[in-house]
Coordinates of C-alpha atoms in Angstrom, one line a residue:
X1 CA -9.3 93.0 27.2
X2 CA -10.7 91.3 24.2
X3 CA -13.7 88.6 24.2
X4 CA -14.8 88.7 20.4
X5 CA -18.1 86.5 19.5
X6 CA -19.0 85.5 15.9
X7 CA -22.5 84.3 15.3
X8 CA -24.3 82.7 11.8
X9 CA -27.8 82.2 11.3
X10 CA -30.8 83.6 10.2
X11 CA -32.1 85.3 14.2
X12 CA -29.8 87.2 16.3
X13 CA -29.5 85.4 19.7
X14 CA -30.9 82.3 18.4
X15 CA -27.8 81.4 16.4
X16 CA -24.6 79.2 16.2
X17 CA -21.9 81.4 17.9
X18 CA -17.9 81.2 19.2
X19 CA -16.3 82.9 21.2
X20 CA -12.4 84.7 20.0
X21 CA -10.1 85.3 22.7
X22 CA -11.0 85.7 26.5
X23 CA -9.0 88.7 28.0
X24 CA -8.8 90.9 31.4
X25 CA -6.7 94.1 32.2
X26 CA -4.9 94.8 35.4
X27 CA -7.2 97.9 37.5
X28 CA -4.1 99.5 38.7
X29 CA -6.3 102.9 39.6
X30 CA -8.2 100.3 42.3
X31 CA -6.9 98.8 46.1
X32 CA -5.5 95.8 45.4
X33 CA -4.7 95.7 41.4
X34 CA -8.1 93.8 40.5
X35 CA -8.4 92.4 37.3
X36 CA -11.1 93.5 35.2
X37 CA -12.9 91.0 32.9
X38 CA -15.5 91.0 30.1
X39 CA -18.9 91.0 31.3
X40 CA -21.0 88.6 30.7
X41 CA -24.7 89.9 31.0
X42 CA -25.2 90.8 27.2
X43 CA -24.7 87.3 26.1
X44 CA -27.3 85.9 29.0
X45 CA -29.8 88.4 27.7
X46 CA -29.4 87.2 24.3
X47 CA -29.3 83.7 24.8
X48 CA -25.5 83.9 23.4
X49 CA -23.6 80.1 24.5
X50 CA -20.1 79.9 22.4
X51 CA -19.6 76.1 21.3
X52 CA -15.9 76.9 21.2
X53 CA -13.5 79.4 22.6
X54 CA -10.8 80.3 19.9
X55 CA -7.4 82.1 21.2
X56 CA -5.3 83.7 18.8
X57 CA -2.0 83.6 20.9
X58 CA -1.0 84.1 24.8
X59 CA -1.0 87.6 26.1
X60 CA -2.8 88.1 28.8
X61 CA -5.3 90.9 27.5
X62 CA -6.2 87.7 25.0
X63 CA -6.2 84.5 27.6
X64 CA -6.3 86.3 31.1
X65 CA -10.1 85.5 32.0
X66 CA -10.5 82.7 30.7
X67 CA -10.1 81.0 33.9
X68 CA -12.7 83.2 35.3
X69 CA -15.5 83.1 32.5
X70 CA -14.7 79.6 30.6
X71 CA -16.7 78.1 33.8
X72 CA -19.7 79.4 32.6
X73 CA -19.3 78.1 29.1
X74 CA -17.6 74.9 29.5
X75 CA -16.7 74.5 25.9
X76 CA -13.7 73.5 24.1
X77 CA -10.9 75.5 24.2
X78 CA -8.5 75.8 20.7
X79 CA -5.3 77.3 21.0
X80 CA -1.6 76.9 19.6
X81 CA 1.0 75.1 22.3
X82 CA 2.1 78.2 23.9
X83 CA -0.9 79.7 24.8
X84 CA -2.4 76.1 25.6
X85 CA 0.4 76.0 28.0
X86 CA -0.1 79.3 29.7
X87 CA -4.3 78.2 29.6
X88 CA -3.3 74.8 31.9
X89 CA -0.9 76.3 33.9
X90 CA -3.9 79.1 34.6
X91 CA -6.3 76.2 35.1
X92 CA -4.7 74.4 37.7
X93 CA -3.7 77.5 39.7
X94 CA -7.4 78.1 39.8
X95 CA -8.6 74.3 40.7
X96 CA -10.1 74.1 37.4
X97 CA -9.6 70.6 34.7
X98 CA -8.3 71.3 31.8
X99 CA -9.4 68.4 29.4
X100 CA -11.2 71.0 27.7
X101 CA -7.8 72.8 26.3
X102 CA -6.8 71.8 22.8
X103 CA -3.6 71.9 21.2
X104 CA -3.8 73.2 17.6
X105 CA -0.9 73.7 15.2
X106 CA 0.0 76.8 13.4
X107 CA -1.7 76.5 9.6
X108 CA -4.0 73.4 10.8
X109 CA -8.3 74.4 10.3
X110 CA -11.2 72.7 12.5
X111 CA -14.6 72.5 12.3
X112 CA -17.2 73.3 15.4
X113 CA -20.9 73.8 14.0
X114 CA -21.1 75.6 10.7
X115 CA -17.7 76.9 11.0
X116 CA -14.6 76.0 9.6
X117 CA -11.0 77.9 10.8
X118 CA -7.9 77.6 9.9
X119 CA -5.3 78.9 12.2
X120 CA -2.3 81.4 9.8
X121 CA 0.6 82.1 11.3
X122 CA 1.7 86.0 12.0
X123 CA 4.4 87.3 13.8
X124 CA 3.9 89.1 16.9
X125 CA 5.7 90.0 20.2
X126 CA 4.7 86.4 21.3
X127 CA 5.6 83.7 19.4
X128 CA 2.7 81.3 17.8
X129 CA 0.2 84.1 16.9
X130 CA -2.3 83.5 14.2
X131 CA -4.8 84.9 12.4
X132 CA -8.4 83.2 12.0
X133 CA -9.6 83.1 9.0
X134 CA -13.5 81.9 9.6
X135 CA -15.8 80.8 6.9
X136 CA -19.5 80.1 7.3
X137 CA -22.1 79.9 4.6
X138 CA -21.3 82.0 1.8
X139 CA -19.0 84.4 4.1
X140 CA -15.3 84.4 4.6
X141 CA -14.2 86.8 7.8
X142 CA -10.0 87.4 8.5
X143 CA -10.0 88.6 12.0
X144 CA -6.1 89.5 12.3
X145 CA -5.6 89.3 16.0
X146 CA -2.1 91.2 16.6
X147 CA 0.6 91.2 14.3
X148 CA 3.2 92.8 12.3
X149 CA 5.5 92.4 9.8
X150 CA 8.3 91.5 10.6
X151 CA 11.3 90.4 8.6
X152 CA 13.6 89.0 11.6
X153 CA 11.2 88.1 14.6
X154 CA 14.3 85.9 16.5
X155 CA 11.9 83.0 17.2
X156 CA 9.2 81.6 14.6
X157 CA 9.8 82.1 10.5
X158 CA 8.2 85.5 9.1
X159 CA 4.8 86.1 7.6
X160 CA 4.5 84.1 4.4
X161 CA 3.1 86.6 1.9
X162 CA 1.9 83.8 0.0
X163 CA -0.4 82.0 2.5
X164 CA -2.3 85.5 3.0
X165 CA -2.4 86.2 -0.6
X166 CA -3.8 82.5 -1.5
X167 CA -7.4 83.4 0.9
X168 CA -7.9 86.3 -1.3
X169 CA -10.3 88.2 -1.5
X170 CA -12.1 87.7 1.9
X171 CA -15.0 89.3 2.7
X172 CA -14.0 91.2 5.9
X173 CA -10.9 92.1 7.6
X174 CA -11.6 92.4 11.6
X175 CA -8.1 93.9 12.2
X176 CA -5.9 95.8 14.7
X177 CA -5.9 99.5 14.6
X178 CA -3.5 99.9 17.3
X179 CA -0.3 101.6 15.1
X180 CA -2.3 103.0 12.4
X181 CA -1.9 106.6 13.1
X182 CA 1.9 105.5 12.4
X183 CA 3.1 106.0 9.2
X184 CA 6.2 103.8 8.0
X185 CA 7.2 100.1 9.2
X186 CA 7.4 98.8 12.6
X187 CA 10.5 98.1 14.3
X188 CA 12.1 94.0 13.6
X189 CA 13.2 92.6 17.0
X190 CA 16.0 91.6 15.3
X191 CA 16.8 95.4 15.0
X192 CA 16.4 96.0 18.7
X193 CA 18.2 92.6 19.6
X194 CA 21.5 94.6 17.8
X195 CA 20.8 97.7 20.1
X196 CA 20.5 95.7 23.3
X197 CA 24.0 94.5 22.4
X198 CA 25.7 97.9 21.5
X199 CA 23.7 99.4 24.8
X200 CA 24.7 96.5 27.5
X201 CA 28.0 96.3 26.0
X202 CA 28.9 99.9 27.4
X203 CA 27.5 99.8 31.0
X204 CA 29.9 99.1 33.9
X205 CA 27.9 98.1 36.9
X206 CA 25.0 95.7 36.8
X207 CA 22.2 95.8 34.1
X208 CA 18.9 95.6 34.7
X209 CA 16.4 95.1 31.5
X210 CA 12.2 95.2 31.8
X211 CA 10.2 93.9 29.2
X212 CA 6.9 92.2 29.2
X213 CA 7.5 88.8 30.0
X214 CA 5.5 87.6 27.3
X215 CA 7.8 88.8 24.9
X216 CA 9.8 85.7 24.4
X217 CA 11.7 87.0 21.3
X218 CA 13.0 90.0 23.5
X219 CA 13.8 87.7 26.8
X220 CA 15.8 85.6 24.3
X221 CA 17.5 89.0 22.6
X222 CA 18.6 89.8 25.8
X223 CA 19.9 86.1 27.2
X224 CA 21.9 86.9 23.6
X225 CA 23.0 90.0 24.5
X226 CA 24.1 88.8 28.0
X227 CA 26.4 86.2 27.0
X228 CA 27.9 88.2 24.3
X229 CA 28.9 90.7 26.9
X230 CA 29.8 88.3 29.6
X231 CA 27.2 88.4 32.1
X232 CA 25.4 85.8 33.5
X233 CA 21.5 86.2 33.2
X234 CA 18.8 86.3 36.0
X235 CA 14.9 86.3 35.7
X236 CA 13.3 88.1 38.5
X237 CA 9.2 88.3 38.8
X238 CA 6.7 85.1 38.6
X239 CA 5.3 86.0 35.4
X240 CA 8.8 86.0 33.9
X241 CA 9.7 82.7 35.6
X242 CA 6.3 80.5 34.3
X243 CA 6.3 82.2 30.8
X244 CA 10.0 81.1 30.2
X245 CA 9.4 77.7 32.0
X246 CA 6.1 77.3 29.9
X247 CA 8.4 78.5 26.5
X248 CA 11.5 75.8 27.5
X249 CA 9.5 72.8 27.6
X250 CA 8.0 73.8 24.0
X251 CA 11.5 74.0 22.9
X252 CA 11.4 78.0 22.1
X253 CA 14.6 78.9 24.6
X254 CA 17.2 76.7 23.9
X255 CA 19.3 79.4 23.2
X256 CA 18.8 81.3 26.2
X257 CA 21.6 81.2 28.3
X258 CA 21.7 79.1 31.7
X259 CA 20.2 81.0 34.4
X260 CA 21.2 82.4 37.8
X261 CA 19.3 82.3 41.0
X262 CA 18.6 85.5 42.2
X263 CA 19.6 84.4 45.5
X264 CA 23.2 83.7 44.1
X265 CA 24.1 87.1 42.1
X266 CA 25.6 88.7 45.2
X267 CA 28.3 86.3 44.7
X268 CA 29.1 87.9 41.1
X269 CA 31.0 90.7 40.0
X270 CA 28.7 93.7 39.0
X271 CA 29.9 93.9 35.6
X272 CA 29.3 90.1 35.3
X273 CA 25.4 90.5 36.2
X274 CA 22.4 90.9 34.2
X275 CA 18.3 90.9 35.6
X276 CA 15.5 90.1 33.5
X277 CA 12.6 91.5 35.3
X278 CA 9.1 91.9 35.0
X279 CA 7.4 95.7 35.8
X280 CA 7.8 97.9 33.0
X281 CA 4.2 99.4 33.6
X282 CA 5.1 100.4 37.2
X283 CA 2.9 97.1 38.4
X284 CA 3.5 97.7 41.9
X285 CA 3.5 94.3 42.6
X286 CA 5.8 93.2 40.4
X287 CA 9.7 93.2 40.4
X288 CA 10.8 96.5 39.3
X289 CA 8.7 98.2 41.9
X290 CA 10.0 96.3 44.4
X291 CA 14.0 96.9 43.6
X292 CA 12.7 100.6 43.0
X293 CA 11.5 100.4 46.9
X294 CA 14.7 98.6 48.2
X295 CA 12.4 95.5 49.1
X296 CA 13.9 92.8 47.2
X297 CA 15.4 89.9 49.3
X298 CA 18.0 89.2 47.3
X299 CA 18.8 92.2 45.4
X300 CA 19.3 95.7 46.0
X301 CA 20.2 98.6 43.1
X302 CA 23.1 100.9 43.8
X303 CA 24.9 104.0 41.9
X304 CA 26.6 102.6 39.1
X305 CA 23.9 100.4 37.8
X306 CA 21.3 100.2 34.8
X307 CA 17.9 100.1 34.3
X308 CA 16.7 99.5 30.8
X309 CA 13.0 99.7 30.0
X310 CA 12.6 97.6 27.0
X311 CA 9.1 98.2 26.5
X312 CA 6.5 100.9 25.7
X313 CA 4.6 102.5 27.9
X314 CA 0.7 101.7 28.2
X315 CA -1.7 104.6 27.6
X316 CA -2.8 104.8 31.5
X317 CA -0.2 103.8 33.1
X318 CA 1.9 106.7 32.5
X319 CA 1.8 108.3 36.6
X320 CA 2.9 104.6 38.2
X321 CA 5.9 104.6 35.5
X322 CA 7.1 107.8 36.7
X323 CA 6.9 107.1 40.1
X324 CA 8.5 103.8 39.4
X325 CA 11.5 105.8 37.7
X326 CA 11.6 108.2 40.5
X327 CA 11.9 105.7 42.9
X328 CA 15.2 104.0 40.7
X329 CA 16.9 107.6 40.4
X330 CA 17.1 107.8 44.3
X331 CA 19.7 104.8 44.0
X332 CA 21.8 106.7 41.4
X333 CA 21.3 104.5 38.6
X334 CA 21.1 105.4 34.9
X335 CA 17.6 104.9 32.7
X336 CA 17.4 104.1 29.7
X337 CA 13.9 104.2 28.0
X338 CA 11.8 104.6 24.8
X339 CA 12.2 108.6 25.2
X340 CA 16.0 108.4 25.2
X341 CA 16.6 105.2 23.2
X342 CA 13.7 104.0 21.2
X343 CA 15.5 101.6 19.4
X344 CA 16.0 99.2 22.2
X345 CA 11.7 98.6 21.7
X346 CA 9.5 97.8 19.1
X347 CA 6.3 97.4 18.8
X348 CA 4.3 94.4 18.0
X349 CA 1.6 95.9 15.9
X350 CA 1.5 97.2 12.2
X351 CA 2.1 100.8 10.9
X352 CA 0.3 102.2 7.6
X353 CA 2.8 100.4 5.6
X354 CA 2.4 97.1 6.8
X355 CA -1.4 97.3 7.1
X356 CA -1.5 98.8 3.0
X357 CA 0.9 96.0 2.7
X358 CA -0.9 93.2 4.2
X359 CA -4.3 94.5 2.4
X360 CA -2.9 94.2 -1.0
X361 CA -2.3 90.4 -0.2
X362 CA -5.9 89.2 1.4
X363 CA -7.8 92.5 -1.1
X364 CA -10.9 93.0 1.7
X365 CA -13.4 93.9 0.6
X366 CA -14.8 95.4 4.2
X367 CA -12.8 96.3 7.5
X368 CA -14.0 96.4 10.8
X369 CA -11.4 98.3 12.7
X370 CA -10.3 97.3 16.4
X371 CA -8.4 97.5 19.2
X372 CA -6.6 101.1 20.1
X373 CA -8.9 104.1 21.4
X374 CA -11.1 106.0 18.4
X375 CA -8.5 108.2 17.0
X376 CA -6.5 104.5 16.1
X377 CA -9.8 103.4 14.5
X378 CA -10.5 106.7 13.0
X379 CA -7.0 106.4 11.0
X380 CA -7.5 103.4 10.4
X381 CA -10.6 103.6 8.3
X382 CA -9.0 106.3 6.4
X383 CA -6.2 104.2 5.2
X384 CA -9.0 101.8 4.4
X385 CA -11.0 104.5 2.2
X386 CA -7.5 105.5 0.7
X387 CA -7.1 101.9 -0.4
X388 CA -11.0 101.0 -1.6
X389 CA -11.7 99.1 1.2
X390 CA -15.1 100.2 3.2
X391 CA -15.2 100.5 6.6
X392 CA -18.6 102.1 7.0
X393 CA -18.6 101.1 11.1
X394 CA -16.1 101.9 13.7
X395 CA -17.5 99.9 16.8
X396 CA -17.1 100.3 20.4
X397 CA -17.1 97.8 23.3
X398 CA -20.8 95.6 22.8
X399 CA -21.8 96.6 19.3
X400 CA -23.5 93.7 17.5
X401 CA -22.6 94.1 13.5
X402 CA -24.8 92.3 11.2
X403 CA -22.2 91.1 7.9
X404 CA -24.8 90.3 4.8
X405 CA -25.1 90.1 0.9
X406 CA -25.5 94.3 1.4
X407 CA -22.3 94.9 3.6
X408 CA -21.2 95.9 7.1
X409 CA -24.1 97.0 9.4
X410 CA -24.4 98.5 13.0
X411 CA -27.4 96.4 14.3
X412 CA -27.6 97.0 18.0
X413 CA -25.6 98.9 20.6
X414 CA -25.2 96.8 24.2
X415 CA -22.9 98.9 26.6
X416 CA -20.9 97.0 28.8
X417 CA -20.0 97.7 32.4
X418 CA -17.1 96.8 33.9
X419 CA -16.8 93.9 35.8
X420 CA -14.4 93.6 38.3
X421 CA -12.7 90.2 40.3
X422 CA -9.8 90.2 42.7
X423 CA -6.8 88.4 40.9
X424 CA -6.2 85.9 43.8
X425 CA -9.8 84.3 43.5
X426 CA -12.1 82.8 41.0
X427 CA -15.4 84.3 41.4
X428 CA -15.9 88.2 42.2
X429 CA -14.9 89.7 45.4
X430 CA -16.7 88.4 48.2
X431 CA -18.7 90.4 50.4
X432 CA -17.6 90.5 53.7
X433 CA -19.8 89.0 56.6
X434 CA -23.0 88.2 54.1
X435 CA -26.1 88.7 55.6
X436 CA -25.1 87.8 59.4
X437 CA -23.1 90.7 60.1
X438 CA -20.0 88.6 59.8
X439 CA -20.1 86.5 62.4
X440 CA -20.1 83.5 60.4
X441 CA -17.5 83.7 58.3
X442 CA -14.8 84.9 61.4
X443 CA -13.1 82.0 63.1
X444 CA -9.9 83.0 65.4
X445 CA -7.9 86.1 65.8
X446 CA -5.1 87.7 64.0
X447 CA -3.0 90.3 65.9
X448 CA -0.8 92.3 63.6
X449 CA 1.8 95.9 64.6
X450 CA 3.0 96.9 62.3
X451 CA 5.1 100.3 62.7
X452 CA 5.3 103.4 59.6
X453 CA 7.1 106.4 59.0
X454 CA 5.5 109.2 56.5
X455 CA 7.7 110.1 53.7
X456 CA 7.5 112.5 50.7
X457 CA 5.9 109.6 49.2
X458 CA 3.5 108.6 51.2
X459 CA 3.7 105.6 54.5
X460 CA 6.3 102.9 54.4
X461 CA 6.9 99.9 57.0
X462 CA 9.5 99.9 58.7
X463 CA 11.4 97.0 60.3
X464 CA 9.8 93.7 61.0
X465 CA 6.3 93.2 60.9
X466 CA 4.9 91.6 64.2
X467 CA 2.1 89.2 63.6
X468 CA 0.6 86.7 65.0
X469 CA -1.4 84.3 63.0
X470 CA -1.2 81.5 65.6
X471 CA -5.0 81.2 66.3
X472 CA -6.3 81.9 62.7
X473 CA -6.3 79.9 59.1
X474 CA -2.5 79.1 58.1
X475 CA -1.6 82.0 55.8
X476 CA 1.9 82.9 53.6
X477 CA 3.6 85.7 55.6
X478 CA 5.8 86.5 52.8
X479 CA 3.2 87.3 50.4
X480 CA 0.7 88.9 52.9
X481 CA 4.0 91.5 53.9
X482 CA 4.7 92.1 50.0
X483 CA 0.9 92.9 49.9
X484 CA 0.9 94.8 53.3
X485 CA 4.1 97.2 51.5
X486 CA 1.9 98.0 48.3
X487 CA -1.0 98.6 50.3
X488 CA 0.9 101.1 52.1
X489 CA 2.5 102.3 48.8
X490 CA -1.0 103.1 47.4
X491 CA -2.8 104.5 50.4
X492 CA -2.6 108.4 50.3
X493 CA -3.5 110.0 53.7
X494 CA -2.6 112.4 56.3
X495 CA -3.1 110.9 59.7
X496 CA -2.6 107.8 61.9
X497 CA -6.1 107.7 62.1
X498 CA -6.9 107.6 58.3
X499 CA -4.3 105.5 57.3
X500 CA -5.9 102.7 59.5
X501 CA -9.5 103.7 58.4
X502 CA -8.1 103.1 54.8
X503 CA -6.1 99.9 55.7
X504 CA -8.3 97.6 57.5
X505 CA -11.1 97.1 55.1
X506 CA -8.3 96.2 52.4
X507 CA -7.0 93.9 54.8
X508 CA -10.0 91.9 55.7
X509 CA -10.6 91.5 51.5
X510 CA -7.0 90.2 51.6
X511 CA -7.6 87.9 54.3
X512 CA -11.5 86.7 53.0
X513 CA -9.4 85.9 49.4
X514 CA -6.6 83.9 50.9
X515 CA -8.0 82.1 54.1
X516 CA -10.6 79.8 54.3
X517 CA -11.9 81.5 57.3
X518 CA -11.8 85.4 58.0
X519 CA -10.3 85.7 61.4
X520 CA -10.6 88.3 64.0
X521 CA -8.2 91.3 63.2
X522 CA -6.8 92.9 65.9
X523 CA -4.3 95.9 64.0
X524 CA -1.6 98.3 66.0
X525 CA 0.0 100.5 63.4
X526 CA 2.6 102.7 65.7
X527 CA 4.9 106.0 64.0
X528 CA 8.1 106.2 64.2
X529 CA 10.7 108.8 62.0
X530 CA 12.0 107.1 58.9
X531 CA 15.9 106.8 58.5
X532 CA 18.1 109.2 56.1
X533 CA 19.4 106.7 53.5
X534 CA 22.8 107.3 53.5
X535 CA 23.0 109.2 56.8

């Protein structure tokens, strides 16, 4: 979740500022997956308005709130194609314009106010990522963004030591912490792209691969892979389908091999099948989850097939993951994953080699050490200390650093509280009825059975869900019933009783975000035993 600002002048608050990367993160611990966002209420106090918001490439925990905070700024927007792309297509999902979005190339500068950027190409697990270096005044600032080193990144060319060594020495190095406790080099996905290969070359049934979606090089690795071993290729999960769409038109996927409708793979041969899907985190909204449940359409896993994560897991999301495995073992099929076969990931971020690597090129002469938890920062700085560089702060979410003629300061501490939004509107949650007792905002009636059976893992629907919408706003069924399943998923209690105490107040925040009117709800949830699978 990363909103970095970057202010010049001679009186905090009262100076020229912009605004570097605009990110959220998924609350998975919360009803409904709400997103969380920066918030905002430091920069109001201190009279803080970015003239420009800068993005250094397109994952989401860099672009993912922009659609929700940008509003409030309404400033230009530079970014590089791809993540321009994924910006606009963001925009217009949320009824938002998006003249303000501007396309900048990889190694082009601009100007806004006293600064002048220039945009240097990094290599990342997203392709287009750059580093900012910033000058303003007398001061020259390299904030890093993500990156690595890598030699064989599949899509873009590799780092050119010689750009980074031509802005040396720079003042400051703001710069990502993430790996530093690593020793060695990074992973190239040209490494893993051989491993996918070897590994989908020896399974039998059909194959199933996560990654994130916005791992284009690794999407493309597999397509590769695919063809090589004669299976046709699917993408499964919305975030999969727009990034690839998003990443053909710019002309980054032509080698990825025609796709398959999902609809259509029960007409293949198992051995002649291959999924791309999105989930790796145990999203339980997104596509793995749902084949783990046996609520895909189109698709259901059997014994024989394979599930490969190719992706790390997130520090927090550890509990869904291994529910989301559990779930995929009850249909016999065989895992593979970074514990039993690291080398089909690698990480997008730089181990102590690469960053002592990269730091011989630009020579800092401070580091401001980000991203990770403390113990990343902690290492970091001592790799700085073991290379001359000082790093006297290690900062924390609304720290405002003062960078002078007598170094790197701590100049204010702000904490920051989270902010949370739903991910299916633009502004926060609404409250529920207002101040009339919620007579107001309810216009029909929506009657809705729906009929459970208590497992070992908590209450799952069974057969088809009886609603009647008739009377109320027009509303997607589908999606509502994927909802209704997670909800269901996520909802741990012991009774009849409780489980509809817990249900209805999700439902009417379901209903208040996706109709324009909140209707009556009349709800009829009815038991019945769950069937044996297999029996």
């Amino acid at each position: 979740m990363n909103l970095s600002l970057y202010g010049f002048g001679e009186r905090d608050g009262q100076d020229d500022w912009i605004a570097v990367d605009c990110g959220m993160m998924i609350r998975q611990d919360l009803p409904d997956n709400p997103l969380q966002v920066p918030d905002l209420s430091t920069l109001d106090r201190l009279s803080i308005r970015p003239r420009a918001l800068i993005i250094t490439h397109g994952h989401e925990d860099h672009i993912g709130a922009a659609a929700w905070l940008w509003p409030k700024w309404g400033c230009p927007i530079h970014a590089t194609p791809l993540a321009a792309g994924l910006l606009r297509a963001k925009f217009v999902e949320r009824g938002l314009a998006t003249d303000a979005i501007r396309v900048i190339e990889p190694g082009e500068a601009l100007e806004t106010g006293p600064f002048t950027l220039r945009f240097l190409p990094l290599t990342h697990s997203i392709p287009e990522s750059c580093a900012l270096l910033i000058a303003a005044g007398e001061h020259r600032v390299l904030h890093t963004g993500d990156w690595k080193l890598d030699p064989e990144p599949l899509i873009g060319p590799p780092i050119s030591a010689t750009t980074f060594r031509a802005i040396a020495p720079v003042d400051l190095v703001v710069g990502d912490s993430t790996n530093a406790p690593l020793p060695g080099h990074s992973r190239s996905e040209g490494e893993v792209a051989e491993a996918l290969t070897r590994t989908i070359a020896q399974c039998e049934g059909r194959v199933v691969v996560s990654c994130f979606a916005s791992n284009l090089a690794r999407v493309l690795a597999i397509g590769r892979a695919a063809r090589r071993c004669g299976r046709r290729v699917s993408l499964m999960g919305r975030s999969m389908e727009r990034m690839v769409g998003v990443a053909r038109q710019l002309g980054y996927m032509d080698d990825l091999p025609p796709l398959v409708p999902v609809a259509d793979l029960g007409y293949l041969p198992p051995e002649e099948v291959l999924v791309i899907a999105t989930g790796s985190q145990g999203e339980p909204r997104a596509a793995l989850s749902r084949l783990s449940r046996g609520r895909h359409p189109h698709f259901e896993l059997m014994t024989g097939d394979t599930v490969i994560f190719s992706a790390k897991a997130i520090p927090g999301n550890e509990r869904l993951i291994e529910r989301l495995k559990a779930g995929l073992r009850r249909f016999g099929v065989s895992l593979f994953d970074e514990d039993n076969h690291p080398e089909l990931h690698a990480s997008g971020h730089p181990a102590q080699e690469e960053l002592a690597t990269f730091y011989g090129w630009v020579k800092p002469r401070h580091l401001l050490p980000v991203h990770g938890e403390a113990r990343h920062q902690q290492a970091h700085q001592s790799l700085a200390a073991s290379l001359g560089i000082q790093a006297p702060v290690m900062p924390t979410n609304g720290d405002l650093i003062r960078l002078d003629a007598d170094g790197l300061s701590l100049t204010a501490r702000h904490p920051q509280q989270p902010h949370i939004v739903s991910q299916d509107a633009v502004a926060a949650l609404p409250g529920l009825g207002g101040g009339d007792g919620g007579h107001r905002s309810r216009h029909g009636s929506l009657y809705l059975a729906l009929s459970v059976a208590a497992t070992d893992l908590g209450w799952t629907r069974i057969g088809r869900l009886m609603l009647d919408s008739s009377q109320a706003s027009p509303m997607d069924e589908t999606d509502f019933a994927d909802w209704l399943d997670d909800c269901l998923d996520e909802i741990e209690v012991d009774s009849l009783a409780e489980l509809r105490l817990a249900l209805q107040p999700r439902l009417l925040g379901w209903l208040a975000d996706h109709l324009h009117r909140v209707p009556e709800v009349h709800l009829q949830i009815l038991a019945v035993e769950a069937e044996t699978r297999g029996g």
